[in-house]
Coordinates of N, CA, C and O in Angstrom, one line a residue:
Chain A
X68 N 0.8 -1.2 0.0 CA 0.0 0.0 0.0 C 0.9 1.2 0.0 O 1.9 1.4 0.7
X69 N 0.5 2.1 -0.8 CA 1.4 2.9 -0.8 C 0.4 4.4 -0.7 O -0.6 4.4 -1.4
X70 N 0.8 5.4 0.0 CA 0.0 6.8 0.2 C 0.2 7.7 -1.0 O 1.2 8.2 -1.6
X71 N -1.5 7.9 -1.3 CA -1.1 9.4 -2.1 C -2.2 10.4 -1.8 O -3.1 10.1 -1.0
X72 N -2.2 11.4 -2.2 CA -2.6 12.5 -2.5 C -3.6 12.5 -3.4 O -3.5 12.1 -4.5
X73 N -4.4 13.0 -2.9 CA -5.7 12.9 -4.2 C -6.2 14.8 -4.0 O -6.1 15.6 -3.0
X74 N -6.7 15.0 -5.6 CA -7.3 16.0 -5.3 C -8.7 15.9 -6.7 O -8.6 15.5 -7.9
X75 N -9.6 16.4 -6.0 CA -10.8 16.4 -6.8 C -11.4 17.4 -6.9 O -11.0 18.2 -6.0
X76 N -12.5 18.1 -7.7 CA -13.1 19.0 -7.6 C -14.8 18.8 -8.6 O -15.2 18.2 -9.6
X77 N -15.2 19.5 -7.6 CA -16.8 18.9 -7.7 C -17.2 20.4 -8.2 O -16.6 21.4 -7.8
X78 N -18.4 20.4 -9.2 CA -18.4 22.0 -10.0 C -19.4 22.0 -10.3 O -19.7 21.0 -11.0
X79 N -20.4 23.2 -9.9 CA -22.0 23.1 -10.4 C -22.0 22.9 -11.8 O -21.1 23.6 -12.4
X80 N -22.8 22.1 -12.5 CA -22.8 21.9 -13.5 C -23.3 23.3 -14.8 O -24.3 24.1 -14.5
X81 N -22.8 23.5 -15.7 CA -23.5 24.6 -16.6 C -24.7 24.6 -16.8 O -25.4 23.7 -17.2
X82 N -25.0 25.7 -16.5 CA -26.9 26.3 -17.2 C -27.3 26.0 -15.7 O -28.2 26.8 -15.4
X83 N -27.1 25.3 -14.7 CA -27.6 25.6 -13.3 C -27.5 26.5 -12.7 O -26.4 27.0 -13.1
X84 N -28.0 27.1 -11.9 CA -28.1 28.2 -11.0 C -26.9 27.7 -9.5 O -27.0 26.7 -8.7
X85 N -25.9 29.2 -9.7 CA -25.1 29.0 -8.7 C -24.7 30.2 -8.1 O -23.8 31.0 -8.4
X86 N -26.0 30.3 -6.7 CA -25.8 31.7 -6.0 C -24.9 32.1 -5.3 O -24.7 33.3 -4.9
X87 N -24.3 31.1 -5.0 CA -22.7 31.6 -4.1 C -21.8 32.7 -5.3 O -21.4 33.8 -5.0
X88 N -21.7 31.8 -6.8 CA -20.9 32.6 -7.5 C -21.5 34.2 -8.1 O -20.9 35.2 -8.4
X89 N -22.7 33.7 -8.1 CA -23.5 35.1 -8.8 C -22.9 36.5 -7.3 O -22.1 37.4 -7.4
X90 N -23.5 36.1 -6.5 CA -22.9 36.6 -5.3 C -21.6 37.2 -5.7 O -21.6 38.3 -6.2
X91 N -20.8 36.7 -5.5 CA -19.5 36.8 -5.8 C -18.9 37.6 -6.9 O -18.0 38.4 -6.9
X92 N -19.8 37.1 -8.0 CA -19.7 37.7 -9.5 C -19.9 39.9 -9.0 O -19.3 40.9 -9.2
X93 N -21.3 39.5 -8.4 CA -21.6 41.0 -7.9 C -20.9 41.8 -6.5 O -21.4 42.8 -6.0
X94 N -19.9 41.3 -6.2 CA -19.2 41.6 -5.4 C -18.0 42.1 -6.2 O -17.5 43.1 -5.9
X95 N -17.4 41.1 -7.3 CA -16.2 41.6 -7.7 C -16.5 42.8 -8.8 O -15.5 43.4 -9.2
X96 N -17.7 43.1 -9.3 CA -18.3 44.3 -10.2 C -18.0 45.3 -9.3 O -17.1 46.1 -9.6
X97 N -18.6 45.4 -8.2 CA -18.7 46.5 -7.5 C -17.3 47.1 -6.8 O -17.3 48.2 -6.3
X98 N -16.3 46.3 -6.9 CA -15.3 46.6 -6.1 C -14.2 47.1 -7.5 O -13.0 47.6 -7.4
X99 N -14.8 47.0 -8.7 CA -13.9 47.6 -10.0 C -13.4 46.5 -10.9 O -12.8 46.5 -12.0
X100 N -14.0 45.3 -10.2 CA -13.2 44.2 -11.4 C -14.5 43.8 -12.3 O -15.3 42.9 -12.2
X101 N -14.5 45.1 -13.5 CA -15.8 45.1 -14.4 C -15.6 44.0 -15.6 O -16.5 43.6 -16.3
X102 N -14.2 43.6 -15.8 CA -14.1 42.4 -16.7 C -14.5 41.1 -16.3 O -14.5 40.1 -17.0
X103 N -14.8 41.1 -15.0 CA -15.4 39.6 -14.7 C -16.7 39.4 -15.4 O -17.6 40.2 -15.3
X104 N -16.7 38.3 -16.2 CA -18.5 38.0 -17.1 C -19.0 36.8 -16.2 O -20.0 36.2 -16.5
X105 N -18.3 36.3 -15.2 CA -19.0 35.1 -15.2 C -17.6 34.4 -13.8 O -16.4 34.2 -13.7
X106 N -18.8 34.2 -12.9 CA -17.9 33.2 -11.4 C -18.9 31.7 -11.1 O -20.1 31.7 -10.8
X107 N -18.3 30.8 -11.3 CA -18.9 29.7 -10.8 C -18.0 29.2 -9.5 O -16.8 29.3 -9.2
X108 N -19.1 28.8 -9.0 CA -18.0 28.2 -7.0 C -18.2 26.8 -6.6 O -19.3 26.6 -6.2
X109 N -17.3 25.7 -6.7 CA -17.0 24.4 -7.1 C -16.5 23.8 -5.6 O -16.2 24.7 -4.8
X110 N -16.3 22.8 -5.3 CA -15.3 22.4 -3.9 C -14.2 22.1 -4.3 O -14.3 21.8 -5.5
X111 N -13.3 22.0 -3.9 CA -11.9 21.0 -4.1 C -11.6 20.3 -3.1 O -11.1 20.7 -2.0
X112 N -11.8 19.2 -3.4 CA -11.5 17.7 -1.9 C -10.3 17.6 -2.4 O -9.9 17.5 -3.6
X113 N -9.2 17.6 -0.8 CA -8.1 16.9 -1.0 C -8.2 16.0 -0.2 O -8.7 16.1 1.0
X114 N -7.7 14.7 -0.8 CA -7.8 13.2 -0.4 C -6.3 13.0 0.4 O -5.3 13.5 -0.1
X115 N -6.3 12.2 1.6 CA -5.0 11.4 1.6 C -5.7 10.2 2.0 O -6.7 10.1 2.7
X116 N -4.8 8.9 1.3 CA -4.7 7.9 1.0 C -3.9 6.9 0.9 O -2.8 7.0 0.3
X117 N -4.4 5.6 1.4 CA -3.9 4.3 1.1 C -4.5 3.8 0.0 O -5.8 3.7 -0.2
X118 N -3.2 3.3 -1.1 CA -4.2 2.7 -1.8 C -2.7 1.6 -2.7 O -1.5 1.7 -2.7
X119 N -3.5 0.7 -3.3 CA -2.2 0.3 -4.3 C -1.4 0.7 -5.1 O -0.1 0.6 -5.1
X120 N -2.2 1.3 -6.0 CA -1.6 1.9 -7.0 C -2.4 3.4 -7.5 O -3.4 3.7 -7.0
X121 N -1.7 4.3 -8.4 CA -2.1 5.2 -8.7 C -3.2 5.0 -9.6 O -3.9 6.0 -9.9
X122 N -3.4 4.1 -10.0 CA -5.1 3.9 -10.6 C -6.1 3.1 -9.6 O -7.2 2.8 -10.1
X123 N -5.8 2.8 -8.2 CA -6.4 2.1 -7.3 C -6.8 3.7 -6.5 O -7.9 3.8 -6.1
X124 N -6.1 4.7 -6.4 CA -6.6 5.6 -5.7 C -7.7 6.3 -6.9 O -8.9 6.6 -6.8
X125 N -6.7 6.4 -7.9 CA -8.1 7.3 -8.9 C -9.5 6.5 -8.7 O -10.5 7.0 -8.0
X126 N -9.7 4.9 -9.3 CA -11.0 4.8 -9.0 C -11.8 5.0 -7.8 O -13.0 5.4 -7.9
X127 N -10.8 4.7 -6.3 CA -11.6 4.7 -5.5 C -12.2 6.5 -5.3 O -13.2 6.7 -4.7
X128 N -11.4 7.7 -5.8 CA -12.2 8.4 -5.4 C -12.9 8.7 -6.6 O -12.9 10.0 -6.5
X129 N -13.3 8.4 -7.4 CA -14.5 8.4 -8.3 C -15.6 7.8 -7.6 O -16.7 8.4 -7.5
X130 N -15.3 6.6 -7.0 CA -16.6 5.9 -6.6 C -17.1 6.6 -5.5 O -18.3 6.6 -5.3
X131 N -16.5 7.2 -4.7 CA -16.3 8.5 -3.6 C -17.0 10.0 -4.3 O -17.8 10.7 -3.6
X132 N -16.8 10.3 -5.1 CA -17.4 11.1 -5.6 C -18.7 11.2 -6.1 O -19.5 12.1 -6.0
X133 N -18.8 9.7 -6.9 CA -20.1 8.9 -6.9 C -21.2 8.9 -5.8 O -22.3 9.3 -5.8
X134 N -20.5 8.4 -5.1 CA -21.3 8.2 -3.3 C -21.7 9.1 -2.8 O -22.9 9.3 -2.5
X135 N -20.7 9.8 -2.5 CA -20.6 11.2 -1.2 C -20.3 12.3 -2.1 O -21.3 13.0 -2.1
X136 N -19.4 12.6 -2.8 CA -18.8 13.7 -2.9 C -19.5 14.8 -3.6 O -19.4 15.9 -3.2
X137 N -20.4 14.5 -4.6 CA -20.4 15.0 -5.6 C -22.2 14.7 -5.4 O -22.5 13.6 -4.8
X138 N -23.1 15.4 -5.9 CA -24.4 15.4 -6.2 C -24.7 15.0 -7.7 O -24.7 16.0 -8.5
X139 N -24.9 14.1 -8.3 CA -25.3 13.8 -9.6 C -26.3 14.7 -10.6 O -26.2 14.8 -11.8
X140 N -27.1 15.3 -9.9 CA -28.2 15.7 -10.5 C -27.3 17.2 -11.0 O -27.1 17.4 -12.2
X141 N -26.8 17.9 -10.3 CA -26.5 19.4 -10.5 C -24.8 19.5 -10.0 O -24.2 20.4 -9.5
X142 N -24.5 18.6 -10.3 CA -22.7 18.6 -9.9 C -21.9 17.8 -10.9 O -22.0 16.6 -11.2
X143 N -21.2 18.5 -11.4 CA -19.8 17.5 -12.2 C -18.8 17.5 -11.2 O -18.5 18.4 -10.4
X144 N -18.0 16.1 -11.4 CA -16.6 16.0 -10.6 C -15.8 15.9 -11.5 O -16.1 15.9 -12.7
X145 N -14.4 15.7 -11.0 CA -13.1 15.9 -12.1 C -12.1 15.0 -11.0 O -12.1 15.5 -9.9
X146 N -11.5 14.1 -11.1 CA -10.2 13.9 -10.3 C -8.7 14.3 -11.1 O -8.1 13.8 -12.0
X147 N -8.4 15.6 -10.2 CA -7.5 16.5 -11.0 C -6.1 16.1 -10.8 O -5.2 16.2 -11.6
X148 N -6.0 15.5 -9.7 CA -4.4 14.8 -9.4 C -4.4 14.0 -8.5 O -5.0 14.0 -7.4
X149 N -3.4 13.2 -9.1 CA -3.2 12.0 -8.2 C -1.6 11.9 -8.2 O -0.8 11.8 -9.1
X150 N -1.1 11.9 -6.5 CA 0.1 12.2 -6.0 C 0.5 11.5 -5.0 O 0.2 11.6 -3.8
X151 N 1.5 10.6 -5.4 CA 2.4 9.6 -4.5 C 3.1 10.2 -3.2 O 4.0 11.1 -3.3
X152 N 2.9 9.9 -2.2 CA 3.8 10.7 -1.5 C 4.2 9.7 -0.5 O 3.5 8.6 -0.4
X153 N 5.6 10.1 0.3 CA 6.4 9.1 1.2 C 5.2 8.5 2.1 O 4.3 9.2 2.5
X154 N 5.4 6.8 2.2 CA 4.4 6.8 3.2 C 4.9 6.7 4.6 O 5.9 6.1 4.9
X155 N 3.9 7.5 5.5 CA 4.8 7.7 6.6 C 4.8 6.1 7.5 O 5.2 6.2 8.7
X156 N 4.6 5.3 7.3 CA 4.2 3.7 7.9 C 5.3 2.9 7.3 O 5.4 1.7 7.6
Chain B
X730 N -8.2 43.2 -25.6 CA -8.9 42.3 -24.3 C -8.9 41.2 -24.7 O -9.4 41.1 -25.8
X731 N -8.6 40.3 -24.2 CA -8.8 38.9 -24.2 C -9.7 38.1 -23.7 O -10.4 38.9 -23.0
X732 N -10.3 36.9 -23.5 CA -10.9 35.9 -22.7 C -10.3 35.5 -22.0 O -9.2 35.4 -22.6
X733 N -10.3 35.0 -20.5 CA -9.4 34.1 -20.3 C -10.5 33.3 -18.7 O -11.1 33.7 -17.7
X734 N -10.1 32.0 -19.4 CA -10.7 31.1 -18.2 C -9.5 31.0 -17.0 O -8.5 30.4 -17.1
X735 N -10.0 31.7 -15.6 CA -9.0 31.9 -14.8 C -9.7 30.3 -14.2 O -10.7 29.7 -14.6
X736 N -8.8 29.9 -13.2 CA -9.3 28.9 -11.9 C -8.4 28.6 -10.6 O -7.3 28.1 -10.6
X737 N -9.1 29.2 -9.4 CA -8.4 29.5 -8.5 C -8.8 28.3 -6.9 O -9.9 28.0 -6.5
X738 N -7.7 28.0 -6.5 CA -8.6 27.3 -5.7 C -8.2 28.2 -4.4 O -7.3 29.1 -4.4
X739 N -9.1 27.7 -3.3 CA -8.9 28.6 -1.6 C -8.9 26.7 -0.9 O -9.6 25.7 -1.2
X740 N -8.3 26.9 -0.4 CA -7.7 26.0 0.8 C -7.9 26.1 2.4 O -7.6 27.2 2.9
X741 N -8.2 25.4 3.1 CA -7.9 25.6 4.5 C -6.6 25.3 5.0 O -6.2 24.2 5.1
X742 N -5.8 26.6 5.5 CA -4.9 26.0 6.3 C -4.2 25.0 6.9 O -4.7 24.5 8.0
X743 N -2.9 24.5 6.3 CA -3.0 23.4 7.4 C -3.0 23.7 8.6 O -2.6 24.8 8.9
X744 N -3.5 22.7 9.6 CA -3.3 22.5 11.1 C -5.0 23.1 11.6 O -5.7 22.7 12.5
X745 N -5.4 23.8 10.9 CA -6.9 24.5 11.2 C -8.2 23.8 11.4 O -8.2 23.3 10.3
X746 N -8.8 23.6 11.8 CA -9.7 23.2 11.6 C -10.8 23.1 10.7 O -11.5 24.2 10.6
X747 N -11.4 21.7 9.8 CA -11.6 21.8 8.9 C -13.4 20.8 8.9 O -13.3 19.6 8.8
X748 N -14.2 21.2 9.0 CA -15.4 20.5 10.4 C -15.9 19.9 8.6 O -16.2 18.7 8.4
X749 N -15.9 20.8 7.4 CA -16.5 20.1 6.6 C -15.4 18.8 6.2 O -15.9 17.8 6.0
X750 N -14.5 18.9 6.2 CA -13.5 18.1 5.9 C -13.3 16.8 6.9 O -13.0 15.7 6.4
X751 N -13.6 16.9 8.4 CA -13.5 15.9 9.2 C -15.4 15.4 9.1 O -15.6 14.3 9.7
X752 N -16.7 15.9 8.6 CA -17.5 15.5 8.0 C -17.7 13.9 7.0 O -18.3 12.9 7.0
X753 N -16.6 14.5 6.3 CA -16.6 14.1 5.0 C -15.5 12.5 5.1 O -15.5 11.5 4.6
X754 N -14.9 13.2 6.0 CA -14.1 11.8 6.1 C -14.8 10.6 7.3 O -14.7 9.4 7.1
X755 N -15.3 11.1 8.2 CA -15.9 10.0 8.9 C -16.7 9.6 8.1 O -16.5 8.4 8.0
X756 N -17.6 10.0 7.4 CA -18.7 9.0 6.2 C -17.8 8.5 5.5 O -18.3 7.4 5.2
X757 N -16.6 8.5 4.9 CA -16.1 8.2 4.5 C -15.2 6.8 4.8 O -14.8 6.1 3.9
X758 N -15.1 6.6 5.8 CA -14.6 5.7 6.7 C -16.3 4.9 6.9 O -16.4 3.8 6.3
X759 N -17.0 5.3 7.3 CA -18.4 4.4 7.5 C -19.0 4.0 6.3 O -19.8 3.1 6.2
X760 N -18.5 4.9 5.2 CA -18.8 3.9 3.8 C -18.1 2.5 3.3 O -18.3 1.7 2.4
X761 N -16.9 2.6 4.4 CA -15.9 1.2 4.3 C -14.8 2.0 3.5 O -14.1 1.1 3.1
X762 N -14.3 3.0 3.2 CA -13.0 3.3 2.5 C -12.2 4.1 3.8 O -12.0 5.3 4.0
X763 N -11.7 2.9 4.7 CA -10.4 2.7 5.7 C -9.5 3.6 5.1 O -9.3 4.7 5.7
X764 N -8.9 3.3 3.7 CA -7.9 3.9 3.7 C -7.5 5.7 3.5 O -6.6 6.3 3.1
X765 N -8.9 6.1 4.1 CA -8.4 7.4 3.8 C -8.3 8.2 5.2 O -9.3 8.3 5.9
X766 N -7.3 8.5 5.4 CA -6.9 9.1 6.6 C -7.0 10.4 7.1 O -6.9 10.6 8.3
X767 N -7.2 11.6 5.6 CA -7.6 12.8 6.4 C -8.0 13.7 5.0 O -7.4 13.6 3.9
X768 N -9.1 14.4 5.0 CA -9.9 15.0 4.3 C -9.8 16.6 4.5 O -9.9 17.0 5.7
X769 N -9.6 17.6 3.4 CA -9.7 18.8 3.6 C -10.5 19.5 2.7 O -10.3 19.2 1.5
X770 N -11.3 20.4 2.9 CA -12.2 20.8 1.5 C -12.1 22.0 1.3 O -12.8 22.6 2.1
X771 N -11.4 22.7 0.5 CA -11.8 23.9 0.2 C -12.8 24.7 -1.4 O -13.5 24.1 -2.1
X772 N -12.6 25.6 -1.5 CA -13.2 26.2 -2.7 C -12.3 26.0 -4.0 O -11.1 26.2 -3.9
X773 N -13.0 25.8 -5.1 CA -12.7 25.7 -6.4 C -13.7 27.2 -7.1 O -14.9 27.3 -7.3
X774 N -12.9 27.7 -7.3 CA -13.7 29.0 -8.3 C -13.3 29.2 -9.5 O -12.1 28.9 -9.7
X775 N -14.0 29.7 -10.5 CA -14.0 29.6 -11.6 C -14.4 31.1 -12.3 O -15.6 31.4 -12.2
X776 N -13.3 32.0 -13.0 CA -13.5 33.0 -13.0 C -13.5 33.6 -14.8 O -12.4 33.7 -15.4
X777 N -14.5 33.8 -15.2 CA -14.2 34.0 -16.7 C -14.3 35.9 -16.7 O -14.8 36.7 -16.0
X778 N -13.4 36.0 -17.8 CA -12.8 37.5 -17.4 C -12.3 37.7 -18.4 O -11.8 36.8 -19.0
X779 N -12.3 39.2 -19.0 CA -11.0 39.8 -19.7 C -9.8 40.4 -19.2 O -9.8 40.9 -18.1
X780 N -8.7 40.1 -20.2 CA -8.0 41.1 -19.5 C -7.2 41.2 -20.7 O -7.5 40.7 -21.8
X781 N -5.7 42.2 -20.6 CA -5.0 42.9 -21.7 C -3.5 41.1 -22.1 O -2.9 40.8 -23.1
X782 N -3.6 40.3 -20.7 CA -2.8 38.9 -21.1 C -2.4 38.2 -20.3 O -2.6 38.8 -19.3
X783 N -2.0 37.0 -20.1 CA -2.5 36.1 -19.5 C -1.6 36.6 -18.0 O -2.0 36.3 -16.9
X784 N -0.6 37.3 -18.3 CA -0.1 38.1 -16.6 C -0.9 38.8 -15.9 O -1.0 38.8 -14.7
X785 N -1.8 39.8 -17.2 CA -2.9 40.5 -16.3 C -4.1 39.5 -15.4 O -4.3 39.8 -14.2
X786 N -4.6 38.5 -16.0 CA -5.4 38.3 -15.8 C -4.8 36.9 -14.4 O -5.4 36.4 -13.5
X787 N -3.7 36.9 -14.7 CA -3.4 36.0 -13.2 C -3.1 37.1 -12.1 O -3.1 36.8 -11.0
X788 N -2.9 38.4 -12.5 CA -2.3 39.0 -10.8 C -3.8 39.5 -10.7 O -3.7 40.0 -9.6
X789 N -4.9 39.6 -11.1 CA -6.2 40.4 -11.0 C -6.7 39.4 -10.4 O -7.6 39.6 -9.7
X790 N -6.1 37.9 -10.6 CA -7.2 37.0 -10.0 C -6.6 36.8 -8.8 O -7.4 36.5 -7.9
X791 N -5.1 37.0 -8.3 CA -4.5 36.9 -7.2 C -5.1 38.1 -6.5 O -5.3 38.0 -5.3
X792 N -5.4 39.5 -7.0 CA -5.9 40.6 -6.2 C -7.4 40.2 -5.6 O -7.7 40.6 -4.5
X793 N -8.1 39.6 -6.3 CA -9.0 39.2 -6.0 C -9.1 38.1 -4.9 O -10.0 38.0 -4.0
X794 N -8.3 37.5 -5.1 CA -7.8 36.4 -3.6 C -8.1 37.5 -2.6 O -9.1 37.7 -1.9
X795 N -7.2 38.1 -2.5 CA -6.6 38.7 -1.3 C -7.8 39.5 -0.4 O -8.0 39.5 0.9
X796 N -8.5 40.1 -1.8 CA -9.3 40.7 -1.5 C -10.8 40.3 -1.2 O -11.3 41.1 -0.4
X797 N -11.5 39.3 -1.6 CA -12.2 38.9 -1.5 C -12.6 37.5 -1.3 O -13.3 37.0 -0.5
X798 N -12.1 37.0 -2.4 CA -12.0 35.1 -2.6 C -11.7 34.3 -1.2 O -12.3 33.3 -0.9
X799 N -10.7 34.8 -0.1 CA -10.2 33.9 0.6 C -9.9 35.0 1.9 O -9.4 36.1 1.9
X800 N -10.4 34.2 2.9 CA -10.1 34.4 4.5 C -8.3 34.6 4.4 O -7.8 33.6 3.7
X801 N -7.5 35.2 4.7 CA -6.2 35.4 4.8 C -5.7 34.8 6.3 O -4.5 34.6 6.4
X802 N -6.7 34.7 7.4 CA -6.0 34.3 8.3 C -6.2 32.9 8.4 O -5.6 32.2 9.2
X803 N -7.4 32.2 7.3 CA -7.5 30.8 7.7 C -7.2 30.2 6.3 O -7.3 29.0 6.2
X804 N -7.0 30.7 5.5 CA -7.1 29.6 3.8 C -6.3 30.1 3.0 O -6.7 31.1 2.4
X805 N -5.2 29.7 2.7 CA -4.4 29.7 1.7 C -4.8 29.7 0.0 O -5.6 28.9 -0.5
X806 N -4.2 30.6 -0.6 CA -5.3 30.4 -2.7 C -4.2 30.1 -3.3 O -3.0 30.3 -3.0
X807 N -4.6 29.8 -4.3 CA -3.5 29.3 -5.8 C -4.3 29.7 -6.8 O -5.5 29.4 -6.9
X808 N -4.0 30.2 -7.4 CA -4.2 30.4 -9.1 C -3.9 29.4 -10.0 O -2.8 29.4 -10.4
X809 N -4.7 28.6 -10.4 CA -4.3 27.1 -10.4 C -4.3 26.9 -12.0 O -3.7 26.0 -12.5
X810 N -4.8 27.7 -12.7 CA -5.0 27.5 -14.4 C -5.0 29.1 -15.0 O -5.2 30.0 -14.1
X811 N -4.9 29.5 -16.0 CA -4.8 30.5 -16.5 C -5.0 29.7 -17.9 O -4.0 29.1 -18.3
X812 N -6.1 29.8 -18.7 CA -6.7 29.3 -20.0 C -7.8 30.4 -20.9 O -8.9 30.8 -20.7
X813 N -6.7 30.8 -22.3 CA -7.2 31.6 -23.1 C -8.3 30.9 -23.7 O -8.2 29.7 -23.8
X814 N -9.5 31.5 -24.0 CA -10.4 30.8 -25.0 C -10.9 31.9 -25.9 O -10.4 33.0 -25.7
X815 N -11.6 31.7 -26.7 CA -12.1 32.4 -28.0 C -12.9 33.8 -27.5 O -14.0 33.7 -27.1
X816 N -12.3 35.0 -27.7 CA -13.3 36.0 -27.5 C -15.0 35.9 -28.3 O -15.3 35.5 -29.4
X817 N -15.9 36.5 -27.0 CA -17.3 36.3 -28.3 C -17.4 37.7 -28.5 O -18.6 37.9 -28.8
X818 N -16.9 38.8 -28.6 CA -16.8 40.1 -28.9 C -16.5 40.3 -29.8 O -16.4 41.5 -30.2

């Protein structure tokens, strides 16, 4: 078993309504940043992990994403990196 | 002016307390995946914007951190992508 690093990111899907970012969108207007057209606001899970291999951690946090992480109906996930690191065991 | 798909993520601090993150990992553990030992969740944002190139548009997104995007005493940000796309102007 060897430890890595996982990182994921879960992202309202397009054409859904996302009031955290719209929020946000109207916050950075008003403060002078008039080139902003558009904020969407996403999670990023970082994972640490046991796992075999670097495709034994990717699937399991897909199925994790699947499960828990991520809402199917109005959420996309992405597993953005997968990172070996010393294990401390 | 250009397009440019910024993406920035906000982090919690290490050592901080992270209640959605220790959440997320006990279900995580009661879903049967043992091997994951510690969970942190922060924000993924997603910032579509003009700017005059792709420097501008990464220190505007870092001003934006500072300024708005991220708690400074508890969450750490990265500017994690900087991606031109097609102006619709």
């Amino acid at each position: 078993m060897s430890h890595y690093r996982v990182e994921v990111r879960v992202k309202p899907r397009p054409g859904l309504l996302d009031p955290q970012g719209k929020a946000i969108h109207h916050s950075l207007n008003s403060l002078g940043w008039d080139g902003v057209h558009d904020v969407r606001v996403g999670k990023a899970i970082y994972l640490d992990m046991e796992a075999e291999s670097e495709e034994a951690a990717t699937e399991a946090a897909e199925a994790m994403c699947r499960k828990l992480l991520s809402n199917p109906v109005t959420e996309d996930y992405e597993v953005s990196s997968v990172e070996s690191v010393a294990s401390a065991s």
